[in-house]
Amino acid sequence: MKLSWVAIVLGLGLTVFSCARPSPSDNWLEQARLLNQPGPQTRPQLERLLTAPLPPAWSAQDARWVRKDIHFRLACLDLDAKNPKAALARAEAGLALGQERDLFTANLLIARAQALENLHRDLEAAEAYHQALQINEILLAQALAEPRTKP
Amino acid sequence: MIRLCGISLLALFLSACASGGAQPPAPLSVSDLPDLERLIVYVNSIDQLSRQLDQEYQAQARPDCPKLCGLADNICSLAEKICLIAERNPDILKIERRCQDGLKSCQKGRAQLDPTCPC
């Protein structure tokens, strides 16, 4: 009898303790919410997100998309700050995660193209823009083949 | 008895589908056929009706125009960017070819959307 009470109290204590600890999802959501208010903290927050532990429920694909998007946003900040070399490095880092036929890759290619254009590497810039264009073409074909919405 | 009930249900389903706006199926005269063949005829009729309904649904459904227009706009603006680079570099034929390819893709994308989405 005494033992079962101890077990109940311990169980309750553990439950309360585990609920009180912020989960990785909470951290991610909170940081993502803060990023919607761009300011001087945006860059360090984005950089922190790149190394933060991912919510355990996320698939590897979801994690890759989010990280590619973060690299793209960092590249945009570098472009805004007139730092095309840093933007190019950011875009390359994002593309190194995998070049798929999705908007995240297209965005990174556009950031790469803009950085190359600013560095006067026009031929490479045109190639990167063209690769992004081809991805958009594929996405358009896929969207046209999708089932339509109800009237 | 169970088989009779099944066939009655099929017949009921067929008549219900026929009253839903689809082309009514030709009257079936299958009373002389063996049961299995009769069942096949009914199942084929259901398949045909189902296809007709799908086609009517697709014809009435709307495409996701904002998404389609957004993608078509992306293609055209990227083509524009390539062509601006080509203008700056008239001696580099590869960029000019990319520009022409891009313009074709832009026109094709717009043409694909024209009948359904006025972007």
mmCIF file with all atom_site columns, N, CA, C and O in Angstrom, chain A residues 111-149:
data_model
loop_
_atom_site.group_PDB
_atom_site.id
_atom_site.type_symbol
_atom_site.label_atom_id
_atom_site.label_alt_id
_atom_site.label_comp_id
_atom_site.label_asym_id
_atom_site.label_entity_id
_atom_site.label_seq_id
_atom_site.pdbx_PDB_ins_code
_atom_site.Cartn_x
_atom_site.Cartn_y
_atom_site.Cartn_z
_atom_site.occupancy
_atom_site.B_iso_or_equiv
_atom_site.pdbx_formal_charge
_atom_site.auth_seq_id
_atom_site.auth_comp_id
_atom_site.auth_asym_id
_atom_site.auth_atom_id
_atom_site.pdbx_PDB_model_num
ATOM 1   N N  . ALA A 1 111 ? 19.264  33.316 -54.875 1.00 0.00 ? 111 ALA A N  1
ATOM 2   C CA . ALA A 1 111 ? 20.194  34.048 -54.006 1.00 0.00 ? 111 ALA A CA 1
ATOM 3   C C  . ALA A 1 111 ? 21.624  33.907 -54.533 1.00 0.00 ? 111 ALA A C  1
ATOM 4   O O  . ALA A 1 111 ? 22.392  34.876 -54.558 1.00 0.00 ? 111 ALA A O  1
ATOM 5   N N  . ARG A 1 112 ? 21.952  32.694 -54.967 1.00 0.00 ? 112 ARG A N  1
ATOM 6   C CA . ARG A 1 112 ? 23.289  32.435 -55.522 1.00 0.00 ? 112 ARG A CA 1
ATOM 7   C C  . ARG A 1 112 ? 23.504  33.307 -56.772 1.00 0.00 ? 112 ARG A C  1
ATOM 8   O O  . ARG A 1 112 ? 24.556  33.935 -56.938 1.00 0.00 ? 112 ARG A O  1
ATOM 9   N N  . ALA A 1 113 ? 22.469  33.340 -57.645 1.00 0.00 ? 113 ALA A N  1
ATOM 10  C CA . ALA A 1 113 ? 22.564  34.123 -58.882 1.00 0.00 ? 113 ALA A CA 1
ATOM 11  C C  . ALA A 1 113 ? 22.749  35.608 -58.576 1.00 0.00 ? 113 ALA A C  1
ATOM 12  O O  . ALA A 1 113 ? 23.566  36.289 -59.207 1.00 0.00 ? 113 ALA A O  1
ATOM 13  N N  . GLN A 1 114 ? 21.986  36.113 -57.597 1.00 0.00 ? 114 GLN A N  1
ATOM 14  C CA . GLN A 1 114 ? 22.097  37.540 -57.256 1.00 0.00 ? 114 GLN A CA 1
ATOM 15  C C  . GLN A 1 114 ? 23.492  37.861 -56.726 1.00 0.00 ? 114 GLN A C  1
ATOM 16  O O  . GLN A 1 114 ? 24.071  38.895 -57.077 1.00 0.00 ? 114 GLN A O  1
ATOM 17  N N  . ALA A 1 115 ? 24.012  36.956 -55.890 1.00 0.00 ? 115 ALA A N  1
ATOM 18  C CA . ALA A 1 115 ? 25.361  37.174 -55.345 1.00 0.00 ? 115 ALA A CA 1
ATOM 19  C C  . ALA A 1 115 ? 26.384  37.167 -56.485 1.00 0.00 ? 115 ALA A C  1
ATOM 20  O O  . ALA A 1 115 ? 27.262  38.043 -56.553 1.00 0.00 ? 115 ALA A O  1
ATOM 21  N N  . LEU A 1 116 ? 26.256  36.204 -57.387 1.00 0.00 ? 116 LEU A N  1
ATOM 22  C CA . LEU A 1 116 ? 27.202  36.118 -58.516 1.00 0.00 ? 116 LEU A CA 1
ATOM 23  C C  . LEU A 1 116 ? 27.108  37.344 -59.416 1.00 0.00 ? 116 LEU A C  1
ATOM 24  O O  . LEU A 1 116 ? 28.118  37.848 -59.916 1.00 0.00 ? 116 LEU A O  1
ATOM 25  N N  . GLU A 1 117 ? 25.881  37.830 -59.600 1.00 0.00 ? 117 GLU A N  1
ATOM 26  C CA . GLU A 1 117 ? 25.682  39.037 -60.422 1.00 0.00 ? 117 GLU A CA 1
ATOM 27  C C  . GLU A 1 117 ? 26.407  40.222 -59.773 1.00 0.00 ? 117 GLU A C  1
ATOM 28  O O  . GLU A 1 117 ? 27.075  41.002 -60.456 1.00 0.00 ? 117 GLU A O  1
ATOM 29  N N  . ASN A 1 118 ? 26.266  40.326 -58.445 1.00 0.00 ? 118 ASN A N  1
ATOM 30  C CA . ASN A 1 118 ? 26.936  41.426 -57.739 1.00 0.00 ? 118 ASN A CA 1
ATOM 31  C C  . ASN A 1 118 ? 28.458  41.283 -57.781 1.00 0.00 ? 118 ASN A C  1
ATOM 32  O O  . ASN A 1 118 ? 29.176  42.271 -57.632 1.00 0.00 ? 118 ASN A O  1
ATOM 33  N N  . LEU A 1 119 ? 28.914  40.052 -57.947 1.00 0.00 ? 119 LEU A N  1
ATOM 34  C CA . LEU A 1 119 ? 30.363  39.822 -58.043 1.00 0.00 ? 119 LEU A CA 1
ATOM 35  C C  . LEU A 1 119 ? 30.845  39.869 -59.505 1.00 0.00 ? 119 LEU A C  1
ATOM 36  O O  . LEU A 1 119 ? 31.987  39.494 -59.796 1.00 0.00 ? 119 LEU A O  1
ATOM 37  N N  . HIS A 1 120 ? 29.950  40.289 -60.404 1.00 0.00 ? 120 HIS A N  1
ATOM 38  C CA . HIS A 1 120 ? 30.242  40.418 -61.838 1.00 0.00 ? 120 HIS A CA 1
ATOM 39  C C  . HIS A 1 120 ? 30.618  39.085 -62.486 1.00 0.00 ? 120 HIS A C  1
ATOM 40  O O  . HIS A 1 120 ? 31.406  39.054 -63.422 1.00 0.00 ? 120 HIS A O  1
ATOM 41  N N  . ARG A 1 121 ? 30.052  38.008 -61.958 1.00 0.00 ? 121 ARG A N  1
ATOM 42  C CA . ARG A 1 121 ? 30.256  36.689 -62.586 1.00 0.00 ? 121 ARG A CA 1
ATOM 43  C C  . ARG A 1 121 ? 28.964  36.349 -63.336 1.00 0.00 ? 121 ARG A C  1
ATOM 44  O O  . ARG A 1 121 ? 28.175  35.485 -62.937 1.00 0.00 ? 121 ARG A O  1
ATOM 45  N N  . ASP A 1 122 ? 28.770  37.086 -64.470 1.00 0.00 ? 122 ASP A N  1
ATOM 46  C CA . ASP A 1 122 ? 27.473  37.075 -65.145 1.00 0.00 ? 122 ASP A CA 1
ATOM 47  C C  . ASP A 1 122 ? 27.074  35.725 -65.741 1.00 0.00 ? 122 ASP A C  1
ATOM 48  O O  . ASP A 1 122 ? 25.903  35.345 -65.685 1.00 0.00 ? 122 ASP A O  1
ATOM 49  N N  . LEU A 1 123 ? 28.022  35.023 -66.338 1.00 0.00 ? 123 LEU A N  1
ATOM 50  C CA . LEU A 1 123 ? 27.670  33.746 -66.963 1.00 0.00 ? 123 LEU A CA 1
ATOM 51  C C  . LEU A 1 123 ? 27.156  32.755 -65.909 1.00 0.00 ? 123 LEU A C  1
ATOM 52  O O  . LEU A 1 123 ? 26.118  32.113 -66.102 1.00 0.00 ? 123 LEU A O  1
ATOM 53  N N  . GLU A 1 124 ? 27.865  32.685 -64.784 1.00 0.00 ? 124 GLU A N  1
ATOM 54  C CA . GLU A 1 124 ? 27.432  31.774 -63.710 1.00 0.00 ? 124 GLU A CA 1
ATOM 55  C C  . GLU A 1 124 ? 26.082  32.215 -63.129 1.00 0.00 ? 124 GLU A C  1
ATOM 56  O O  . GLU A 1 124 ? 25.235  31.385 -62.789 1.00 0.00 ? 124 GLU A O  1
ATOM 57  N N  . ALA A 1 125 ? 25.911  33.543 -63.063 1.00 0.00 ? 125 ALA A N  1
ATOM 58  C CA . ALA A 1 125 ? 24.638  34.070 -62.542 1.00 0.00 ? 125 ALA A CA 1
ATOM 59  C C  . ALA A 1 125 ? 23.489  33.651 -63.453 1.00 0.00 ? 125 ALA A C  1
ATOM 60  O O  . ALA A 1 125 ? 22.439  33.186 -62.981 1.00 0.00 ? 125 ALA A O  1
ATOM 61  N N  . ALA A 1 126 ? 23.700  33.798 -64.772 1.00 0.00 ? 126 ALA A N  1
ATOM 62  C CA . ALA A 1 126 ? 22.644  33.421 -65.738 1.00 0.00 ? 126 ALA A CA 1
ATOM 63  C C  . ALA A 1 126 ? 22.325  31.930 -65.619 1.00 0.00 ? 126 ALA A C  1
ATOM 64  O O  . ALA A 1 126 ? 21.155  31.537 -65.687 1.00 0.00 ? 126 ALA A O  1
ATOM 65  N N  . GLU A 1 127 ? 23.359  31.120 -65.423 1.00 0.00 ? 127 GLU A N  1
ATOM 66  C CA . GLU A 1 127 ? 23.137  29.677 -65.281 1.00 0.00 ? 127 GLU A CA 1
ATOM 67  C C  . GLU A 1 127 ? 22.304  29.377 -64.028 1.00 0.00 ? 127 GLU A C  1
ATOM 68  O O  . GLU A 1 127 ? 21.404  28.537 -64.059 1.00 0.00 ? 127 GLU A O  1
ATOM 69  N N  . ALA A 1 128 ? 22.622  30.043 -62.936 1.00 0.00 ? 128 ALA A N  1
ATOM 70  C CA . ALA A 1 128 ? 21.878  29.807 -61.683 1.00 0.00 ? 128 ALA A CA 1
ATOM 71  C C  . ALA A 1 128 ? 20.420  30.258 -61.826 1.00 0.00 ? 128 ALA A C  1
ATOM 72  O O  . ALA A 1 128 ? 19.500  29.564 -61.386 1.00 0.00 ? 128 ALA A O  1
ATOM 73  N N  . TYR A 1 129 ? 20.213  31.430 -62.458 1.00 0.00 ? 129 TYR A N  1
ATOM 74  C CA . TYR A 1 129 ? 18.830  31.885 -62.699 1.00 0.00 ? 129 TYR A CA 1
ATOM 75  C C  . TYR A 1 129 ? 18.087  30.863 -63.568 1.00 0.00 ? 129 TYR A C  1
ATOM 76  O O  . TYR A 1 129 ? 16.919  30.570 -63.338 1.00 0.00 ? 129 TYR A O  1
ATOM 77  N N  . HIS A 1 130 ? 18.789  30.332 -64.564 1.00 0.00 ? 130 HIS A N  1
ATOM 78  C CA . HIS A 1 130 ? 18.157  29.374 -65.474 1.00 0.00 ? 130 HIS A CA 1
ATOM 79  C C  . HIS A 1 130 ? 17.781  28.084 -64.747 1.00 0.00 ? 130 HIS A C  1
ATOM 80  O O  . HIS A 1 130 ? 16.710  27.517 -64.989 1.00 0.00 ? 130 HIS A O  1
ATOM 81  N N  . GLN A 1 131 ? 18.647  27.647 -63.831 1.00 0.00 ? 131 GLN A N  1
ATOM 82  C CA . GLN A 1 131 ? 18.325  26.443 -63.047 1.00 0.00 ? 131 GLN A CA 1
ATOM 83  C C  . GLN A 1 131 ? 17.071  26.687 -62.188 1.00 0.00 ? 131 GLN A C  1
ATOM 84  O O  . GLN A 1 131 ? 16.207  25.810 -62.081 1.00 0.00 ? 131 GLN A O  1
ATOM 85  N N  . ALA A 1 132 ? 16.995  27.886 -61.596 1.00 0.00 ? 132 ALA A N  1
ATOM 86  C CA . ALA A 1 132 ? 15.812  28.224 -60.781 1.00 0.00 ? 132 ALA A CA 1
ATOM 87  C C  . ALA A 1 132 ? 14.566  28.261 -61.659 1.00 0.00 ? 132 ALA A C  1
ATOM 88  O O  . ALA A 1 132 ? 13.490  27.797 -61.261 1.00 0.00 ? 132 ALA A O  1
ATOM 89  N N  . LEU A 1 133 ? 14.723  28.795 -62.873 1.00 0.00 ? 133 LEU A N  1
ATOM 90  C CA . LEU A 1 133 ? 13.595  28.862 -63.817 1.00 0.00 ? 133 LEU A CA 1
ATOM 91  C C  . LEU A 1 133 ? 13.101  27.449 -64.162 1.00 0.00 ? 133 LEU A C  1
ATOM 92  O O  . LEU A 1 133 ? 11.897  27.183 -64.182 1.00 0.00 ? 133 LEU A O  1
ATOM 93  N N  . GLN A 1 134 ? 14.046  26.542 -64.383 1.00 0.00 ? 134 GLN A N  1
ATOM 94  C CA . GLN A 1 134 ? 13.654  25.164 -64.727 1.00 0.00 ? 134 GLN A CA 1
ATOM 95  C C  . GLN A 1 134 ? 12.889  24.498 -63.582 1.00 0.00 ? 134 GLN A C  1
ATOM 96  O O  . GLN A 1 134 ? 11.926  23.761 -63.828 1.00 0.00 ? 134 GLN A O  1
ATOM 97  N N  . ILE A 1 135 ? 13.304  24.772 -62.349 1.00 0.00 ? 135 ILE A N  1
ATOM 98  C CA . ILE A 1 135 ? 12.573  24.200 -61.206 1.00 0.00 ? 135 ILE A CA 1
ATOM 99  C C  . ILE A 1 135 ? 11.152  24.755 -61.173 1.00 0.00 ? 135 ILE A C  1
ATOM 100 O O  . ILE A 1 135 ? 10.181  24.030 -60.971 1.00 0.00 ? 135 ILE A O  1
ATOM 101 N N  . ASN A 1 136 ? 11.021  26.059 -61.425 1.00 0.00 ? 136 ASN A N  1
ATOM 102 C CA . ASN A 1 136 ? 9.677   26.659 -61.434 1.00 0.00 ? 136 ASN A CA 1
ATOM 103 C C  . ASN A 1 136 ? 8.811   26.073 -62.549 1.00 0.00 ? 136 ASN A C  1
ATOM 104 O O  . ASN A 1 136 ? 7.606   25.909 -62.380 1.00 0.00 ? 136 ASN A O  1
ATOM 105 N N  . GLU A 1 137 ? 9.442   25.757 -63.674 1.00 0.00 ? 137 GLU A N  1
ATOM 106 C CA . GLU A 1 137 ? 8.700   25.123 -64.776 1.00 0.00 ? 137 GLU A CA 1
ATOM 107 C C  . GLU A 1 137 ? 8.160   23.764 -64.345 1.00 0.00 ? 137 GLU A C  1
ATOM 108 O O  . GLU A 1 137 ? 7.007   23.428 -64.636 1.00 0.00 ? 137 GLU A O  1
ATOM 109 N N  . ILE A 1 138 ? 9.011   22.988 -63.669 1.00 0.00 ? 138 ILE A N  1
ATOM 110 C CA . ILE A 1 138 ? 8.595   21.654 -63.200 1.00 0.00 ? 138 ILE A CA 1
ATOM 111 C C  . ILE A 1 138 ? 7.457   21.799 -62.179 1.00 0.00 ? 138 ILE A C  1
ATOM 112 O O  . ILE A 1 138 ? 6.460   21.080 -62.231 1.00 0.00 ? 138 ILE A O  1
ATOM 113 N N  . LEU A 1 139 ? 7.617   22.768 -61.280 1.00 0.00 ? 139 LEU A N  1
ATOM 114 C CA . LEU A 1 139 ? 6.578   22.964 -60.255 1.00 0.00 ? 139 LEU A CA 1
ATOM 115 C C  . LEU A 1 139 ? 5.261   23.398 -60.893 1.00 0.00 ? 139 LEU A C  1
ATOM 116 O O  . LEU A 1 139 ? 4.185   22.991 -60.449 1.00 0.00 ? 139 LEU A O  1
ATOM 117 N N  . LEU A 1 140 ? 5.354   24.203 -61.958 1.00 0.00 ? 140 LEU A N  1
ATOM 118 C CA . LEU A 1 140 ? 4.132   24.630 -62.652 1.00 0.00 ? 140 LEU A CA 1
ATOM 119 C C  . LEU A 1 140 ? 3.451   23.423 -63.309 1.00 0.00 ? 140 LEU A C  1
ATOM 120 O O  . LEU A 1 140 ? 2.230   23.262 -63.203 1.00 0.00 ? 140 LEU A O  1
ATOM 121 N N  . ALA A 1 141 ? 4.253   22.582 -63.957 1.00 0.00 ? 141 ALA A N  1
ATOM 122 C CA . ALA A 1 141 ? 3.685   21.381 -64.603 1.00 0.00 ? 141 ALA A CA 1
ATOM 123 C C  . ALA A 1 141 ? 3.027   20.491 -63.552 1.00 0.00 ? 141 ALA A C  1
ATOM 124 O O  . ALA A 1 141 ? 1.932   19.960 -63.781 1.00 0.00 ? 141 ALA A O  1
ATOM 125 N N  . GLN A 1 142 ? 3.674   20.361 -62.394 1.00 0.00 ? 142 GLN A N  1
ATOM 126 C CA . GLN A 1 142 ? 3.102   19.530 -61.317 1.00 0.00 ? 142 GLN A CA 1
ATOM 127 C C  . GLN A 1 142 ? 1.796   20.149 -60.811 1.00 0.00 ? 142 GLN A C  1
ATOM 128 O O  . GLN A 1 142 ? 0.815   19.446 -60.584 1.00 0.00 ? 142 GLN A O  1
ATOM 129 N N  . ALA A 1 143 ? 1.801   21.469 -60.659 1.00 0.00 ? 143 ALA A N  1
ATOM 130 C CA . ALA A 1 143 ? 0.602   22.142 -60.138 1.00 0.00 ? 143 ALA A CA 1
ATOM 131 C C  . ALA A 1 143 ? -0.554  22.035 -61.130 1.00 0.00 ? 143 ALA A C  1
ATOM 132 O O  . ALA A 1 143 ? -1.711  21.904 -60.735 1.00 0.00 ? 143 ALA A O  1
ATOM 133 N N  . LEU A 1 144 ? -0.233  22.077 -62.419 1.00 0.00 ? 144 LEU A N  1
ATOM 134 C CA . LEU A 1 144 ? -1.292  21.954 -63.435 1.00 0.00 ? 144 LEU A CA 1
ATOM 135 C C  . LEU A 1 144 ? -1.892  20.548 -63.427 1.00 0.00 ? 144 LEU A C  1
ATOM 136 O O  . LEU A 1 144 ? -3.060  20.368 -63.766 1.00 0.00 ? 144 LEU A O  1
ATOM 137 N N  . ALA A 1 145 ? -1.082  19.562 -63.033 1.00 0.00 ? 145 ALA A N  1
ATOM 138 C CA . ALA A 1 145 ? -1.567  18.173 -63.038 1.00 0.00 ? 145 ALA A CA 1
ATOM 139 C C  . ALA A 1 145 ? -2.285  17.821 -61.738 1.00 0.00 ? 145 ALA A C  1
ATOM 140 O O  . ALA A 1 145 ? -2.923  16.771 -61.655 1.00 0.00 ? 145 ALA A O  1
ATOM 141 N N  . GLU A 1 146 ? -2.205  18.714 -60.736 1.00 0.00 ? 146 GLU A N  1
ATOM 142 C CA . GLU A 1 146 ? -2.836  18.420 -59.442 1.00 0.00 ? 146 GLU A CA 1
ATOM 143 C C  . GLU A 1 146 ? -4.351  18.393 -59.576 1.00 0.00 ? 146 GLU A C  1
ATOM 144 O O  . GLU A 1 146 ? -4.908  19.114 -60.403 1.00 0.00 ? 146 GLU A O  1
ATOM 145 N N  . PRO A 1 147 ? -5.043  17.603 -58.720 1.00 0.00 ? 147 PRO A N  1
ATOM 146 C CA . PRO A 1 147 ? -6.503  17.635 -58.741 1.00 0.00 ? 147 PRO A CA 1
ATOM 147 C C  . PRO A 1 147 ? -6.996  19.026 -58.373 1.00 0.00 ? 147 PRO A C  1
ATOM 148 O O  . PRO A 1 147 ? -6.403  19.698 -57.523 1.00 0.00 ? 147 PRO A O  1
ATOM 149 N N  . ARG A 1 148 ? -8.054  19.455 -59.034 1.00 0.00 ? 148 ARG A N  1
ATOM 150 C CA . ARG A 1 148 ? -8.555  20.811 -58.783 1.00 0.00 ? 148 ARG A CA 1
ATOM 151 C C  . ARG A 1 148 ? -9.388  20.847 -57.506 1.00 0.00 ? 148 ARG A C  1
ATOM 152 O O  . ARG A 1 148 ? -9.829  19.832 -57.013 1.00 0.00 ? 148 ARG A O  1
ATOM 153 N N  . THR A 1 149 ? -9.619  22.097 -57.040 1.00 0.00 ? 149 THR A N  1
ATOM 154 C CA . THR A 1 149 ? -10.423 22.259 -55.825 1.00 0.00 ? 149 THR A CA 1
ATOM 155 C C  . THR A 1 149 ? -11.901 22.238 -56.181 1.00 0.00 ? 149 THR A C  1
ATOM 156 O O  . THR A 1 149 ? -12.276 22.500 -57.318 1.00 0.00 ? 149 THR A O  1
#
